[in-house]
Short mmCIF file of N, CA and C in Angstrom, two decimals:
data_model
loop_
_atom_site.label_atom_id
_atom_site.label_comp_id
_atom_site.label_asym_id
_atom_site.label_seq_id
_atom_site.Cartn_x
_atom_site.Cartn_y
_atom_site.Cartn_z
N UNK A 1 0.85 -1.17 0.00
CA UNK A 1 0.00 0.00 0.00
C UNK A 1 0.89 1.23 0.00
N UNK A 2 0.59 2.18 -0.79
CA UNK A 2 1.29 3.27 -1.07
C UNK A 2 0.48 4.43 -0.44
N UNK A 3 0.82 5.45 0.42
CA UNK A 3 0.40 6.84 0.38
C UNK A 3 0.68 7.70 0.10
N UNK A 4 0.07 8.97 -0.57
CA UNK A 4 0.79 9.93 -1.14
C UNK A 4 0.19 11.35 -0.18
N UNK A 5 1.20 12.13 0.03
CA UNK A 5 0.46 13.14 0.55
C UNK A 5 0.30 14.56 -0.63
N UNK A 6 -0.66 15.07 -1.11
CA UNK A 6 -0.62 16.32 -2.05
C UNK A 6 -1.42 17.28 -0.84
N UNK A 7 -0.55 18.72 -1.37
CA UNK A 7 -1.26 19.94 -0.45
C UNK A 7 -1.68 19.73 0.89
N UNK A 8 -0.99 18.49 1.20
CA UNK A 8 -1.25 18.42 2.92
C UNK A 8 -2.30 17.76 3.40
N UNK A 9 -3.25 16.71 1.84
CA UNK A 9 -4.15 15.68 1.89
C UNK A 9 -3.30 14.34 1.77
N UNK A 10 -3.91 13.37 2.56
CA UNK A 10 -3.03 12.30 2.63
C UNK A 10 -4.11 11.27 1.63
N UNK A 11 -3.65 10.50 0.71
CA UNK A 11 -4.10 10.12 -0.02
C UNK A 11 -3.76 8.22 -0.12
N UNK A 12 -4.70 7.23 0.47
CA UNK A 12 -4.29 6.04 0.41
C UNK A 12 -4.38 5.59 -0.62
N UNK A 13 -3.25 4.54 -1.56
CA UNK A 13 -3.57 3.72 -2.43
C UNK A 13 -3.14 2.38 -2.63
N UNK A 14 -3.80 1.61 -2.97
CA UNK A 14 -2.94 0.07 -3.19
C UNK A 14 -3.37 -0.21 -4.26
N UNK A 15 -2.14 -1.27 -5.18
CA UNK A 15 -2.95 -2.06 -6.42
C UNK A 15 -2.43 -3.59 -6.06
N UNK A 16 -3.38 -3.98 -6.94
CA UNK A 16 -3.79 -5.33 -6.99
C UNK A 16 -4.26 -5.98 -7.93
N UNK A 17 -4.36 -7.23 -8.36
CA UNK A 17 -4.95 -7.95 -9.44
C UNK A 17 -6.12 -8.85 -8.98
N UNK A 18 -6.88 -9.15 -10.41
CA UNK A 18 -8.10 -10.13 -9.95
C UNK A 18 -8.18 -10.88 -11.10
N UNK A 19 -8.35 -12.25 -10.91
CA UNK A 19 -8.92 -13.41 -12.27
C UNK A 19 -9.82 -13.58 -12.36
N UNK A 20 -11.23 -13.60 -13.10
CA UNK A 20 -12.47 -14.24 -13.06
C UNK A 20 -13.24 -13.83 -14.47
N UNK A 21 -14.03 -14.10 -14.36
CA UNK A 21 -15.40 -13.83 -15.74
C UNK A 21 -16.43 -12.77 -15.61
N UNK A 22 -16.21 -11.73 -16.24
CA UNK A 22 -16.98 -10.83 -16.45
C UNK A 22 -18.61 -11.15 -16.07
N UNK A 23 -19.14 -10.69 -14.65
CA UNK A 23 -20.44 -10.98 -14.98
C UNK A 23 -21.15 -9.57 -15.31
N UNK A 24 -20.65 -8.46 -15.89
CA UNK A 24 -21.89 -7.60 -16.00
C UNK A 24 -20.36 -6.30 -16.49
N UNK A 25 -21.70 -5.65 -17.32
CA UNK A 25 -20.65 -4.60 -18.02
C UNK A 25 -21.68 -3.44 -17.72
N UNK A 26 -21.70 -2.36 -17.50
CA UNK A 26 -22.46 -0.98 -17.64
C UNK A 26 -21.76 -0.40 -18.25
N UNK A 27 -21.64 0.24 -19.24
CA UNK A 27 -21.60 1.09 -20.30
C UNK A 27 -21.40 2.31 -20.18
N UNK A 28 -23.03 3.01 -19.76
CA UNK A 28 -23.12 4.36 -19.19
C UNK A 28 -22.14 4.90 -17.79
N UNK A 29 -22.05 3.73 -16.77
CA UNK A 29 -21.11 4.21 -15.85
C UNK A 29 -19.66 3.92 -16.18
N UNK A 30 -19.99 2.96 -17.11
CA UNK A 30 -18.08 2.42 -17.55
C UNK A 30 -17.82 1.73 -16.01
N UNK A 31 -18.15 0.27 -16.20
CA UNK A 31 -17.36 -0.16 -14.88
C UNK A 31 -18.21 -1.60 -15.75
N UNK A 32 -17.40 -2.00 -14.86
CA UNK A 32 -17.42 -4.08 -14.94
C UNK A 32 -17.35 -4.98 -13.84
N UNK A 33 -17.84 -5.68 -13.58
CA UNK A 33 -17.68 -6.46 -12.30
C UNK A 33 -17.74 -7.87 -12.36
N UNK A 34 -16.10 -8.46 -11.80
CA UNK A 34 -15.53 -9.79 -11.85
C UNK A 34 -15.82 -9.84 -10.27
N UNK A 35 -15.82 -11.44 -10.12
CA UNK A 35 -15.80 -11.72 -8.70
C UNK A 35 -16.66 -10.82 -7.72
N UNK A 36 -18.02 -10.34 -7.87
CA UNK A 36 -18.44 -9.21 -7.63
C UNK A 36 -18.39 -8.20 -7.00
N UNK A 37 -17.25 -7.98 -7.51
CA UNK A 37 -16.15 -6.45 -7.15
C UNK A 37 -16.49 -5.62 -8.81
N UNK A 38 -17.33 -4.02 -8.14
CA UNK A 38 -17.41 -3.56 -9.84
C UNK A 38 -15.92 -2.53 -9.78
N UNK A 39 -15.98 -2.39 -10.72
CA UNK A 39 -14.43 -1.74 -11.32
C UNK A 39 -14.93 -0.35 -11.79
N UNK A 40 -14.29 0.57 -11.81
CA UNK A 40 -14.47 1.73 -13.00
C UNK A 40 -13.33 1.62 -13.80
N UNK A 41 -13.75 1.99 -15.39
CA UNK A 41 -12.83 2.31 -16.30
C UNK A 41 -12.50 3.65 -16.57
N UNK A 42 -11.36 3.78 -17.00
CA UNK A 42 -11.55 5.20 -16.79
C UNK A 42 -10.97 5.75 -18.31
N UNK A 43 -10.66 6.33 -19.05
CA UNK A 43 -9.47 6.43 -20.06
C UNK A 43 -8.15 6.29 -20.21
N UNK A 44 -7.18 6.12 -18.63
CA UNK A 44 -6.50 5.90 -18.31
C UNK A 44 -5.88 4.05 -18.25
N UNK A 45 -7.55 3.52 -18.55
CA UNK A 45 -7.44 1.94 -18.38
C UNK A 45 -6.64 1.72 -19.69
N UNK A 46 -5.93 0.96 -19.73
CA UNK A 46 -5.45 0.22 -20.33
C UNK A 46 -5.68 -1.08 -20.77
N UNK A 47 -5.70 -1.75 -22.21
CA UNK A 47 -6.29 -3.19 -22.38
C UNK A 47 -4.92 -3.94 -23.35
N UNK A 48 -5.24 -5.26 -22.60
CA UNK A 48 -4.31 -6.02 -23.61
C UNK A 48 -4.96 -7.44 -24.52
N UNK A 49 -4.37 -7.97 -24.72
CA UNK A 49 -4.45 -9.24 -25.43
C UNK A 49 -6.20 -9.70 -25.84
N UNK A 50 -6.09 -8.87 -27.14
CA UNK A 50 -7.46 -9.09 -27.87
C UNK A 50 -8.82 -8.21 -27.39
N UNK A 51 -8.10 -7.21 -25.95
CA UNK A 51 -8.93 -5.90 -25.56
C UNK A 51 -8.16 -4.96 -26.03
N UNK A 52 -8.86 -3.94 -27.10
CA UNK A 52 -8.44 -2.76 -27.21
C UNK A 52 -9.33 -1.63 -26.62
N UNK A 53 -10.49 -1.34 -26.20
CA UNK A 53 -11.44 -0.52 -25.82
C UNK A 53 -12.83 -1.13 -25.11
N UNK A 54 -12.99 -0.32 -24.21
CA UNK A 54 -14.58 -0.77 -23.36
C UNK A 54 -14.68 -1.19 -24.07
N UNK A 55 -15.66 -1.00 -25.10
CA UNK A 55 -16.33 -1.96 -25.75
C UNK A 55 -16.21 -3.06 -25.99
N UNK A 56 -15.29 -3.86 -26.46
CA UNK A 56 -14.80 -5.29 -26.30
C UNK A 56 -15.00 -5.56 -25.13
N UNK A 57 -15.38 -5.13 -23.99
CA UNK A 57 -15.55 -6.11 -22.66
C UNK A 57 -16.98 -6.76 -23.10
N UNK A 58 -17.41 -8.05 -22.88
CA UNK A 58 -18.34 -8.43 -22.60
C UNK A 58 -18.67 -9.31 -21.71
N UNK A 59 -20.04 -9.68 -20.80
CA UNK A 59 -20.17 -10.85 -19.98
C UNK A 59 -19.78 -12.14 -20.17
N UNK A 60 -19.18 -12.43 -19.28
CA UNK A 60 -18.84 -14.10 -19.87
C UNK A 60 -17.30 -14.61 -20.18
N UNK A 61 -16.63 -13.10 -20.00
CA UNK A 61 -15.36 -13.30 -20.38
C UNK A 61 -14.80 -13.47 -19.51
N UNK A 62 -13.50 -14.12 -19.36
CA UNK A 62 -12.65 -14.63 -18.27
C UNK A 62 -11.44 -13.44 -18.82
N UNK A 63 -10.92 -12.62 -17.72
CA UNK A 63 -10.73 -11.22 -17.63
C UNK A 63 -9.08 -11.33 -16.69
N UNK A 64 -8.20 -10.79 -16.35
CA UNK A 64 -7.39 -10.18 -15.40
C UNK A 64 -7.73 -8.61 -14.98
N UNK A 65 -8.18 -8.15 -14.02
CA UNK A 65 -8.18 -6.89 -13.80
C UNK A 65 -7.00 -6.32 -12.91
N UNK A 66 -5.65 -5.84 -13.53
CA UNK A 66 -5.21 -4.92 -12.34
C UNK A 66 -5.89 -3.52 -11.99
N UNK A 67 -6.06 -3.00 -10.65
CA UNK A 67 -6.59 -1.97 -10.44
C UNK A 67 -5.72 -1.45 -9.06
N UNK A 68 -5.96 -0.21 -8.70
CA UNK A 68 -6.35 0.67 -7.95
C UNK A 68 -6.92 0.55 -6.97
N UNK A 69 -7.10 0.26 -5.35
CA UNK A 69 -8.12 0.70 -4.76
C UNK A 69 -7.84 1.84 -4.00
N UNK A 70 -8.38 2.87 -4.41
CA UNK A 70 -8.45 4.50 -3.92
C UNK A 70 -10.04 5.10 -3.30
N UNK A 71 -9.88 5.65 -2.14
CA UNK A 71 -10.87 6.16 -2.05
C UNK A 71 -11.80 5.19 -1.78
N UNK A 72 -12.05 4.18 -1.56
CA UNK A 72 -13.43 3.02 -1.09
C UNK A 72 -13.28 2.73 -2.91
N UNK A 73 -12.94 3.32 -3.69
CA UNK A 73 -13.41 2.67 -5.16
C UNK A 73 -12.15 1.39 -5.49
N UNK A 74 -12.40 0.75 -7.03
CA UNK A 74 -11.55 0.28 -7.45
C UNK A 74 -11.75 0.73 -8.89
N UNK A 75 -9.97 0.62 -9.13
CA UNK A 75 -10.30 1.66 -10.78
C UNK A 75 -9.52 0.98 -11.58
N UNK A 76 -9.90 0.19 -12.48
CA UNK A 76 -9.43 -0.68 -13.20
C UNK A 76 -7.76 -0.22 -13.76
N UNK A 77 -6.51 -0.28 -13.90
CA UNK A 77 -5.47 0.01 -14.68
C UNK A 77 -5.34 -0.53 -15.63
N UNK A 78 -4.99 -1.46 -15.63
CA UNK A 78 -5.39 -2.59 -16.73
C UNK A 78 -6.05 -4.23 -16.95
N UNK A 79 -6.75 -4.21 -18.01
CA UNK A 79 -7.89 -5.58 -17.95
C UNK A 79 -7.05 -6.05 -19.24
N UNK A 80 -6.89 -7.60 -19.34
CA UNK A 80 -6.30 -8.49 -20.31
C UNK A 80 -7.42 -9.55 -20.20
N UNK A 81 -7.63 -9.94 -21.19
CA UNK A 81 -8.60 -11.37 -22.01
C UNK A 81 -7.44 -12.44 -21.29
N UNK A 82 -8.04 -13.43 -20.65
CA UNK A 82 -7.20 -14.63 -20.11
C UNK A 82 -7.78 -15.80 -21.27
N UNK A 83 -7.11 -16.48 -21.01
CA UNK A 83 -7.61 -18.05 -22.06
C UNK A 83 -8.15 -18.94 -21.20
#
């Protein structure tokens, strides 16, 4: 776990990874949820191996999510297609 302090706010963060199958995509909020932990995407997400953009996420897929957890959220960094 990393903290950062800016302007004298102390700011917690840790990352982490997750394996599982996409059960649900929202669109409008941009987030996804494996292992039912939802994620936000952000533009900053990054995709690999046969993900190039949200859109290619769909339910059903067996996923890696590294993320972020900041703030009570989790923010996806990067999601890769597993086999």
């Amino acid at each position: 776990m990393a903290a950062a302090a800016i302007a004298g706010v102390s700011i917690s963060v840790s990352a982490d990874d997750i394996e599982g199958v996409i059960e649900a995509v929202d669109a409008e909020n941009r987030t996804l949820t494996v292992q039912g932990i939802t994620f936000e995407v952000t533009d900053s997400t990054d995709y690999d191996d046969g993900l190039s953009r949200f859109e290619d996420l769909q339910e059903g897929q067996r996923v890696e999510v590294d993320f972020d957890y900041r703030d009570g959220r989790h923010i996806a960094t990067e999601i890769e297609l597993e086999d």
